[in-house]
């Protein structure tokens, strides 16, 4: 398993799946959003891979962070994993007001999120 530890999150790669876990209570701003995006691209090594983002109990998502997350990156599809109605509201706002460059869905269930991402991995030929 490959792993990159950032100030506010941890990114890992295992079995063809990227997994970004934001620290609870973190405010996601331009700086830590850029660091996470750069880490995703670095760990993917030029491949396009599904990404599970555990963003449960994050405190805030800045406008600058939302703009950064609109940029294409190594993620082929993104499952956003939250735990509360507030998480869902933040994600729904982001999805409705932004141009996300790959299929992105919100989940409150980790198994459902992983199933959706695994379906993408299994669809890749080779």
PDB file of N, CA and C in Angstrom, residues 76-119:
ATOM      1  N   UNK A  76     -10.849   8.968 -11.664  1.00  0.00           N
ATOM      2  CA  UNK A  76     -11.753   8.586 -12.755  1.00  0.00           C
ATOM      3  C   UNK A  76     -13.211   8.744 -12.338  1.00  0.00           C
ATOM      4  N   UNK A  77     -13.478   8.575 -11.061  1.00  0.00           N
ATOM      5  CA  UNK A  77     -14.780   8.832 -10.449  1.00  0.00           C
ATOM      6  C   UNK A  77     -14.541   9.011  -8.968  1.00  0.00           C
ATOM      7  N   UNK A  78     -15.436   9.759  -8.328  1.00  0.00           N
ATOM      8  CA  UNK A  78     -15.232  10.107  -6.924  1.00  0.00           C
ATOM      9  C   UNK A  78     -16.470   9.759  -6.119  1.00  0.00           C
ATOM     10  N   UNK A  79     -16.272   8.996  -5.050  1.00  0.00           N
ATOM     11  CA  UNK A  79     -17.327   8.721  -4.080  1.00  0.00           C
ATOM     12  C   UNK A  79     -17.009   9.543  -2.843  1.00  0.00           C
ATOM     13  N   UNK A  80     -17.930  10.429  -2.486  1.00  0.00           N
ATOM     14  CA  UNK A  80     -17.770  11.275  -1.307  1.00  0.00           C
ATOM     15  C   UNK A  80     -18.537  10.635  -0.160  1.00  0.00           C
ATOM     16  N   UNK A  81     -17.834  10.282   0.891  1.00  0.00           N
ATOM     17  CA  UNK A  81     -18.422   9.560   2.009  1.00  0.00           C
ATOM     18  C   UNK A  81     -18.600  10.509   3.184  1.00  0.00           C
ATOM     19  N   UNK A  82     -19.855  10.724   3.568  1.00  0.00           N
ATOM     20  CA  UNK A  82     -20.169  11.581   4.706  1.00  0.00           C
ATOM     21  C   UNK A  82     -21.047  10.835   5.678  1.00  0.00           C
ATOM     22  N   UNK A  83     -21.378  11.527   6.769  1.00  0.00           N
ATOM     23  CA  UNK A  83     -22.180  10.831   7.777  1.00  0.00           C
ATOM     24  C   UNK A  83     -23.408  11.613   8.232  1.00  0.00           C
ATOM     25  N   UNK A  84     -23.527  12.849   7.803  1.00  0.00           N
ATOM     26  CA  UNK A  84     -24.629  13.653   8.331  1.00  0.00           C
ATOM     27  C   UNK A  84     -25.392  14.350   7.214  1.00  0.00           C
ATOM     28  N   UNK A  85     -26.578  14.861   7.539  1.00  0.00           N
ATOM     29  CA  UNK A  85     -27.313  15.662   6.560  1.00  0.00           C
ATOM     30  C   UNK A  85     -26.531  16.915   6.144  1.00  0.00           C
ATOM     31  N   UNK A  86     -25.724  17.455   7.043  1.00  0.00           N
ATOM     32  CA  UNK A  86     -24.899  18.616   6.700  1.00  0.00           C
ATOM     33  C   UNK A  86     -23.884  18.232   5.626  1.00  0.00           C
ATOM     34  N   UNK A  87     -23.237  17.066   5.779  1.00  0.00           N
ATOM     35  CA  UNK A  87     -22.295  16.587   4.757  1.00  0.00           C
ATOM     36  C   UNK A  87     -22.991  16.495   3.410  1.00  0.00           C
ATOM     37  N   UNK A  88     -24.178  15.904   3.395  1.00  0.00           N
ATOM     38  CA  UNK A  88     -24.931  15.749   2.146  1.00  0.00           C
ATOM     39  C   UNK A  88     -25.257  17.112   1.541  1.00  0.00           C
ATOM     40  N   UNK A  89     -25.661  18.057   2.357  1.00  0.00           N
ATOM     41  CA  UNK A  89     -26.004  19.395   1.876  1.00  0.00           C
ATOM     42  C   UNK A  89     -24.795  20.077   1.251  1.00  0.00           C
ATOM     43  N   UNK A  90     -23.642  19.984   1.901  1.00  0.00           N
ATOM     44  CA  UNK A  90     -22.411  20.582   1.366  1.00  0.00           C
ATOM     45  C   UNK A  90     -22.092  19.971   0.006  1.00  0.00           C
ATOM     46  N   UNK A  91     -22.184  18.651  -0.100  1.00  0.00           N
ATOM     47  CA  UNK A  91     -21.869  17.967  -1.357  1.00  0.00           C
ATOM     48  C   UNK A  91     -22.888  18.320  -2.435  1.00  0.00           C
ATOM     49  N   UNK A  92     -24.160  18.307  -2.105  1.00  0.00           N
ATOM     50  CA  UNK A  92     -25.185  18.628  -3.106  1.00  0.00           C
ATOM     51  C   UNK A  92     -24.988  20.039  -3.648  1.00  0.00           C
ATOM     52  N   UNK A  93     -24.651  20.987  -2.776  1.00  0.00           N
ATOM     53  CA  UNK A  93     -24.386  22.349  -3.224  1.00  0.00           C
ATOM     54  C   UNK A  93     -23.204  22.363  -4.185  1.00  0.00           C
ATOM     55  N   UNK A  94     -22.140  21.668  -3.814  1.00  0.00           N
ATOM     56  CA  UNK A  94     -20.945  21.594  -4.658  1.00  0.00           C
ATOM     57  C   UNK A  94     -21.287  20.999  -6.024  1.00  0.00           C
ATOM     58  N   UNK A  95     -22.019  19.915  -6.040  1.00  0.00           N
ATOM     59  CA  UNK A  95     -22.333  19.241  -7.297  1.00  0.00           C
ATOM     60  C   UNK A  95     -23.260  20.077  -8.180  1.00  0.00           C
ATOM     61  N   UNK A  96     -24.149  20.852  -7.574  1.00  0.00           N
ATOM     62  CA  UNK A  96     -25.092  21.656  -8.349  1.00  0.00           C
ATOM     63  C   UNK A  96     -24.496  22.960  -8.861  1.00  0.00           C
ATOM     64  N   UNK A  97     -23.472  23.455  -8.200  1.00  0.00           N
ATOM     65  CA  UNK A  97     -22.928  24.767  -8.569  1.00  0.00           C
ATOM     66  C   UNK A  97     -21.554  24.691  -9.221  1.00  0.00           C
ATOM     67  N   UNK A  98     -21.029  23.503  -9.395  1.00  0.00           N
ATOM     68  CA  UNK A  98     -19.678  23.353  -9.926  1.00  0.00           C
ATOM     69  C   UNK A  98     -19.674  22.409 -11.120  1.00  0.00           C
ATOM     70  N   UNK A  99     -18.599  22.486 -11.869  1.00  0.00           N
ATOM     71  CA  UNK A  99     -18.383  21.537 -12.955  1.00  0.00           C
ATOM     72  C   UNK A  99     -17.341  20.526 -12.483  1.00  0.00           C
ATOM     73  N   UNK A 100     -17.808  19.405 -11.994  1.00  0.00           N
ATOM     74  CA  UNK A 100     -16.914  18.353 -11.515  1.00  0.00           C
ATOM     75  C   UNK A 100     -16.488  17.534 -12.733  1.00  0.00           C
ATOM     76  N   UNK A 101     -15.178  17.310 -12.931  1.00  0.00           N
ATOM     77  CA  UNK A 101     -14.679  16.715 -14.176  1.00  0.00           C
ATOM     78  C   UNK A 101     -14.846  15.197 -14.315  1.00  0.00           C
ATOM     79  N   UNK A 102     -15.454  14.540 -13.341  1.00  0.00           N
ATOM     80  CA  UNK A 102     -15.675  13.094 -13.460  1.00  0.00           C
ATOM     81  C   UNK A 102     -16.932  12.741 -12.669  1.00  0.00           C
ATOM     82  N   UNK A 103     -17.494  11.554 -12.900  1.00  0.00           N
ATOM     83  CA  UNK A 103     -18.683  11.161 -12.140  1.00  0.00           C
ATOM     84  C   UNK A 103     -18.405  11.220 -10.634  1.00  0.00           C
ATOM     85  N   UNK A 104     -19.311  11.854  -9.910  1.00  0.00           N
ATOM     86  CA  UNK A 104     -19.132  12.057  -8.467  1.00  0.00           C
ATOM     87  C   UNK A 104     -20.473  11.853  -7.782  1.00  0.00           C
ATOM     88  N   UNK A 105     -20.446  11.070  -6.694  1.00  0.00           N
ATOM     89  CA  UNK A 105     -21.674  10.803  -5.942  1.00  0.00           C
ATOM     90  C   UNK A 105     -21.396  10.866  -4.451  1.00  0.00           C
ATOM     91  N   UNK A 106     -22.425  11.211  -3.701  1.00  0.00           N
ATOM     92  CA  UNK A 106     -22.358  11.222  -2.238  1.00  0.00           C
ATOM     93  C   UNK A 106     -22.937   9.929  -1.698  1.00  0.00           C
ATOM     94  N   UNK A 107     -22.297   9.397  -0.655  1.00  0.00           N
ATOM     95  CA  UNK A 107     -22.764   8.182   0.014  1.00  0.00           C
ATOM     96  C   UNK A 107     -22.678   8.371   1.521  1.00  0.00           C
ATOM     97  N   UNK A 108     -23.611   7.776   2.227  1.00  0.00           N
ATOM     98  CA  UNK A 108     -23.515   7.699   3.690  1.00  0.00           C
ATOM     99  C   UNK A 108     -23.105   6.296   4.101  1.00  0.00           C
ATOM    100  N   UNK A 109     -23.060   5.396   3.151  1.00  0.00           N
ATOM    101  CA  UNK A 109     -22.687   4.005   3.406  1.00  0.00           C
ATOM    102  C   UNK A 109     -21.362   3.691   2.719  1.00  0.00           C
ATOM    103  N   UNK A 110     -20.378   3.302   3.495  1.00  0.00           N
ATOM    104  CA  UNK A 110     -19.070   2.941   2.941  1.00  0.00           C
ATOM    105  C   UNK A 110     -19.177   1.750   1.981  1.00  0.00           C
ATOM    106  N   UNK A 111     -19.894   0.678   2.336  1.00  0.00           N
ATOM    107  CA  UNK A 111     -20.017  -0.442   1.397  1.00  0.00           C
ATOM    108  C   UNK A 111     -20.638  -0.036   0.056  1.00  0.00           C
ATOM    109  N   UNK A 112     -21.650   0.829   0.079  1.00  0.00           N
ATOM    110  CA  UNK A 112     -22.255   1.280  -1.181  1.00  0.00           C
ATOM    111  C   UNK A 112     -21.272   2.114  -1.994  1.00  0.00           C
ATOM    112  N   UNK A 113     -20.525   2.972  -1.329  1.00  0.00           N
ATOM    113  CA  UNK A 113     -19.524   3.792  -2.025  1.00  0.00           C
ATOM    114  C   UNK A 113     -18.461   2.900  -2.659  1.00  0.00           C
ATOM    115  N   UNK A 114     -17.977   1.926  -1.913  1.00  0.00           N
ATOM    116  CA  UNK A 114     -16.957   1.016  -2.442  1.00  0.00           C
ATOM    117  C   UNK A 114     -17.497   0.176  -3.589  1.00  0.00           C
ATOM    118  N   UNK A 115     -18.746  -0.245  -3.496  1.00  0.00           N
ATOM    119  CA  UNK A 115     -19.348  -1.023  -4.582  1.00  0.00           C
ATOM    120  C   UNK A 115     -19.415  -0.186  -5.855  1.00  0.00           C
ATOM    121  N   UNK A 116     -19.812   1.076  -5.731  1.00  0.00           N
ATOM    122  CA  UNK A 116     -19.890   1.964  -6.894  1.00  0.00           C
ATOM    123  C   UNK A 116     -18.508   2.183  -7.498  1.00  0.00           C
ATOM    124  N   UNK A 117     -17.500   2.373  -6.663  1.00  0.00           N
ATOM    125  CA  UNK A 117     -16.135   2.561  -7.167  1.00  0.00           C
ATOM    126  C   UNK A 117     -15.564   1.272  -7.742  1.00  0.00           C
ATOM    127  N   UNK A 118     -15.832   0.152  -7.101  1.00  0.00           N
ATOM    128  CA  UNK A 118     -15.317  -1.130  -7.599  1.00  0.00           C
ATOM    129  C   UNK A 118     -15.911  -1.482  -8.948  1.00  0.00           C
ATOM    130  N   UNK A 119     -17.162  -1.130  -9.157  1.00  0.00           N
ATOM    131  CA  UNK A 119     -17.795  -1.352 -10.460  1.00  0.00           C
ATOM    132  C   UNK A 119     -16.999  -0.632 -11.550  1.00  0.00           C
TER     133      UNK A 119
END
